[in-house]
PDB file of C-alpha atoms in Angstrom:
ATOM      1  CA  MET A   1      -0.268  -4.042 -38.688  1.00 59.00           C
ATOM      2  CA  SER A   2       0.438  -4.093 -34.542  1.00 70.00           C
ATOM      3  CA  LYS A   3      -2.484  -3.062 -32.289  1.00 82.00           C
ATOM      4  CA  ILE A   4      -2.591   0.171 -30.396  1.00 83.00           C
ATOM      5  CA  CYS A   5      -2.432   0.047 -26.498  1.00 80.00           C
ATOM      6  CA  ASP A   6      -5.639   1.692 -25.461  1.00 78.00           C
ATOM      7  CA  VAL A   7      -3.858   3.258 -22.450  1.00 75.00           C
ATOM      8  CA  CYS A   8      -0.513   5.020 -23.890  1.00 76.00           C
ATOM      9  CA  GLY A   9      -1.300   4.684 -27.572  1.00 78.00           C
ATOM     10  CA  LEU A  10       1.814   3.189 -28.293  1.00 78.00           C
ATOM     11  CA  PRO A  11       2.231  -0.627 -30.706  1.00 82.00           C
ATOM     12  CA  GLU A  12       1.790  -3.058 -28.215  1.00 79.00           C
ATOM     13  CA  GLU A  13       5.821  -4.123 -29.029  1.00 80.00           C
ATOM     14  CA  LEU A  14       6.507  -0.693 -27.714  1.00 80.00           C
ATOM     15  CA  CYS A  15       3.874  -0.514 -24.833  1.00 78.00           C
ATOM     16  CA  VAL A  16       5.478   0.532 -21.268  1.00 78.00           C
ATOM     17  CA  CYS A  17       1.924   0.893 -19.159  1.00 74.00           C
ATOM     18  CA  GLU A  18       3.082  -2.464 -17.329  1.00 72.00           C
ATOM     19  CA  GLU A  19       6.617  -0.912 -16.234  1.00 73.00           C
ATOM     20  CA  ILE A  20       4.958   2.581 -15.574  1.00 72.00           C
ATOM     21  CA  ALA A  21       2.389   0.588 -12.985  1.00 67.00           C
ATOM     22  CA  ARG A  22       5.340  -1.221 -11.211  1.00 68.00           C
ATOM     23  CA  GLU A  23       6.953   2.007 -10.884  1.00 70.00           C
ATOM     24  CA  VAL A  24       3.884   3.782  -9.495  1.00 72.00           C
ATOM     25  CA  GLN A  25       3.083   1.140  -7.160  1.00 76.00           C
ATOM     26  CA  SER A  26       4.623   1.792  -3.909  1.00 85.00           C
ATOM     27  CA  VAL A  27       4.405  -1.136  -1.181  1.00 87.00           C
ATOM     28  CA  LYS A  28       4.862  -0.658   2.387  1.00 93.00           C
ATOM     29  CA  VAL A  29       6.597  -3.093   4.946  1.00 94.00           C
ATOM     30  CA  PHE A  30       5.627  -2.392   8.777  1.00 95.00           C
ATOM     31  CA  THR A  31       5.059  -4.049  12.407  1.00 95.00           C
ATOM     32  CA  VAL A  32       2.214  -4.085  14.636  1.00 96.00           C
ATOM     33  CA  ARG A  33       2.000  -5.499  17.939  1.00 96.00           C
ATOM     34  CA  ARG A  34      -1.072  -8.455  18.033  1.00 92.00           C
ATOM     35  CA  ARG A  35      -2.080 -10.317  21.297  1.00 90.00           C
ATOM     36  CA  PHE A  36       0.235 -10.913  23.533  1.00 93.00           C
ATOM     37  CA  GLY A  37       2.651  -8.560  22.554  1.00 92.00           C
ATOM     38  CA  LYS A  38       3.769 -10.692  19.732  1.00 94.00           C
ATOM     39  CA  LEU A  39       4.926  -8.835  16.289  1.00 95.00           C
ATOM     40  CA  MET A  40       3.767  -9.154  12.956  1.00 96.00           C
ATOM     41  CA  THR A  41       5.053  -8.009   9.816  1.00 96.00           C
ATOM     42  CA  ILE A  42       2.229  -6.178   7.706  1.00 96.00           C
ATOM     43  CA  ILE A  43       3.226  -6.209   3.417  1.00 94.00           C
ATOM     44  CA  GLU A  44       0.657  -4.013   2.258  1.00 93.00           C
ATOM     45  CA  GLY A  45       0.427  -2.219  -1.450  1.00 89.00           C
ATOM     46  CA  ILE A  46       1.112  -5.055  -3.880  1.00 87.00           C
ATOM     47  CA  ASP A  47      -0.900  -5.062  -6.973  1.00 81.00           C
ATOM     48  CA  GLU A  48      -3.254  -8.165  -6.910  1.00 80.00           C
ATOM     49  CA  HIS A  49      -3.675  -8.288 -10.890  1.00 76.00           C
ATOM     50  CA  ASP A  50       0.118  -8.455 -11.029  1.00 74.00           C
ATOM     51  CA  ILE A  51       1.536 -10.793  -8.528  1.00 81.00           C
ATOM     52  CA  ASP A  52      -0.379 -13.832  -7.102  1.00 88.00           C
ATOM     53  CA  ILE A  53      -0.344 -13.095  -3.713  1.00 90.00           C
ATOM     54  CA  LYS A  54      -1.131 -16.682  -2.337  1.00 92.00           C
ATOM     55  CA  GLU A  55       2.248 -17.583  -3.937  1.00 93.00           C
ATOM     56  CA  LEU A  56       3.956 -14.717  -2.442  1.00 91.00           C
ATOM     57  CA  THR A  57       2.723 -15.410   0.980  1.00 94.00           C
ATOM     58  CA  LYS A  58       4.104 -19.193   0.248  1.00 95.00           C
ATOM     59  CA  THR A  59       7.270 -17.992  -0.703  1.00 94.00           C
ATOM     60  CA  LEU A  60       7.809 -15.213   2.068  1.00 94.00           C
ATOM     61  CA  LYS A  61       6.817 -18.074   4.588  1.00 95.00           C
ATOM     62  CA  ALA A  62       9.452 -20.318   3.328  1.00 95.00           C
ATOM     63  CA  LYS A  63      12.173 -18.012   3.343  1.00 93.00           C
ATOM     64  CA  CYS A  64      11.544 -16.348   6.581  1.00 92.00           C
ATOM     65  CA  ALA A  65      10.790 -19.496   8.087  1.00 94.00           C
ATOM     66  CA  CYS A  66       7.737 -18.406  10.199  1.00 95.00           C
ATOM     67  CA  GLY A  67       3.742 -18.401   9.700  1.00 96.00           C
ATOM     68  CA  GLY A  68       1.688 -16.333   7.867  1.00 96.00           C
ATOM     69  CA  THR A  69      -1.466 -15.185   5.771  1.00 96.00           C
ATOM     70  CA  ALA A  70      -2.917 -13.302   2.894  1.00 95.00           C
ATOM     71  CA  LYS A  71      -5.496 -11.558   4.154  1.00 91.00           C
ATOM     72  CA  LYS A  72      -7.331  -8.176   2.215  1.00 90.00           C
ATOM     73  CA  GLY A  73      -4.569  -7.493  -0.240  1.00 88.00           C
ATOM     74  CA  GLN A  74      -1.683  -7.602   2.626  1.00 94.00           C
ATOM     75  CA  ILE A  75       0.523 -10.244   3.608  1.00 95.00           C
ATOM     76  CA  GLU A  76       1.159 -10.815   7.401  1.00 96.00           C
ATOM     77  CA  LEU A  77       4.136 -12.624   8.446  1.00 96.00           C
ATOM     78  CA  GLN A  78       4.706 -13.688  12.379  1.00 95.00           C
ATOM     79  CA  GLY A  79       7.635 -12.151  13.852  1.00 94.00           C
ATOM     80  CA  ASP A  80       9.737  -9.176  12.985  1.00 94.00           C
ATOM     81  CA  HIS A  81      11.110  -9.286   9.424  1.00 91.00           C
ATOM     82  CA  LYS A  82      11.056  -5.722   8.223  1.00 87.00           C
ATOM     83  CA  ALA A  83      15.171  -6.363   7.139  1.00 84.00           C
ATOM     84  CA  ARG A  84      14.521  -9.433   5.081  1.00 78.00           C
TER      85      ARG A  84
END
């Protein structure tokens, strides 16, 4: 007999909790001006439990060819990268 999910009450094979959590998640991407008029792209709203933010930051920095960091549950990239 299979186990029952505590959240949705369905058997674990049919559990949809993770998919629902991803659909409910809202990620915001915006730019802000920092010191000396430099633009920073901020990405926030990513669930830290599902995705490794530091690994995602490393991948985004390589793809966008820019510097950046992960602070307070958000990703900061140097420059304007909203379109990417």
